[in-house]
Coordinates of C-alpha atoms in Angstrom, one line a residue:
M1 CA 64.2 108.9 127.7
V2 CA 62.0 109.2 124.4
S3 CA 63.6 112.1 123.4
A4 CA 67.1 110.9 123.8
A5 CA 65.9 107.7 121.5
L6 CA 64.7 109.7 118.9
A7 CA 67.8 112.0 119.2
A8 CA 70.0 108.6 118.4
A9 CA 67.6 107.3 115.7
I10 CA 68.0 110.8 114.1
A11 CA 71.8 110.8 114.4
L12 CA 72.1 107.3 113.0
T13 CA 70.1 108.0 110.1
G14 CA 73.4 108.8 108.2
C15 CA 74.9 105.3 109.0
N16 CA 73.3 103.7 106.3
P17 CA 75.5 101.1 104.7
E18 CA 73.1 100.9 101.5
D19 CA 73.9 104.3 100.8
V20 CA 77.8 103.5 100.6
V21 CA 79.1 103.0 97.2
P22 CA 82.5 101.0 96.8
T23 CA 84.9 102.8 94.5
G24 CA 86.7 99.1 94.0
R25 CA 90.1 100.0 95.5
S26 CA 88.9 98.4 98.6
Q27 CA 88.8 95.1 96.5
A28 CA 92.0 95.4 94.6
L29 CA 94.2 92.4 94.6
L30 CA 97.6 92.1 96.3
S31 CA 100.5 92.2 94.4
E32 CA 102.9 89.0 94.0
K33 CA 105.5 91.0 95.9
T34 CA 103.1 91.7 98.8
L35 CA 102.0 88.2 98.7
A36 CA 105.7 87.0 98.5
Q37 CA 106.3 89.3 101.7
I38 CA 103.2 87.8 103.7
E39 CA 104.3 84.0 102.9
A40 CA 108.0 84.9 104.1
K41 CA 106.5 86.4 107.2
Q42 CA 104.6 83.5 108.4
M43 CA 101.2 85.2 107.7
D44 CA 97.9 84.4 106.5
K45 CA 96.4 86.6 103.4
D46 CA 93.3 86.9 105.1
S47 CA 94.8 87.6 108.4
P48 CA 93.9 90.8 110.5
I49 CA 95.9 94.0 110.2
L50 CA 96.9 96.9 112.4
A51 CA 97.7 100.5 110.9
R52 CA 100.1 102.7 113.2
I53 CA 100.2 106.1 111.7
F54 CA 103.1 108.6 113.1
K55 CA 102.5 112.2 112.1
E56 CA 106.0 113.4 113.3
E57 CA 107.8 110.8 111.2
A58 CA 105.4 111.1 108.4
E59 CA 105.1 107.3 108.5
M60 CA 102.4 104.6 108.4
E61 CA 103.2 101.1 109.7
I62 CA 100.8 98.2 108.6
W63 CA 101.2 95.0 111.3
K64 CA 99.6 91.7 110.2
K65 CA 98.7 88.9 112.4
T66 CA 101.2 85.8 112.1
R67 CA 100.3 82.1 112.2
D68 CA 101.6 82.1 115.8
G69 CA 99.1 84.9 117.2
E70 CA 101.6 87.7 117.3
F71 CA 101.4 90.9 114.9
A72 CA 104.5 91.6 112.7
L73 CA 105.3 94.5 110.7
L74 CA 104.6 93.7 107.2
K75 CA 105.0 97.3 105.5
T76 CA 105.9 100.7 106.3
Y77 CA 104.6 103.6 103.9
P78 CA 105.5 107.3 103.9
I79 CA 102.8 110.0 104.4
C80 CA 103.1 112.9 102.2
R81 CA 100.5 115.1 103.9
W82 CA 98.7 115.5 107.2
S83 CA 96.8 118.1 109.0
G84 CA 96.1 119.1 112.8
D85 CA 98.5 119.1 115.7
L86 CA 100.4 116.4 117.2
G87 CA 99.3 114.7 120.4
P88 CA 96.1 113.2 121.3
K89 CA 92.5 113.8 120.2

């Protein structure tokens, strides 16, 4: 039991959020075009998102929660590169 706790403590030492240095890209403001799309689709700027990635189609979909609680497709982006085989991991 003690060895399992010690192993877990060692494994989790790399999970220290204080060591993460943000690049600023995650704090970029949304464009006016994106904000207009969000409003047109009855979404709030701060509502949750869901990302779906399709390797074979080379696309990433961004879905966002609408004001009625459902998720709706906001944008689809092309993926130019990916690695690995298709299928579950």
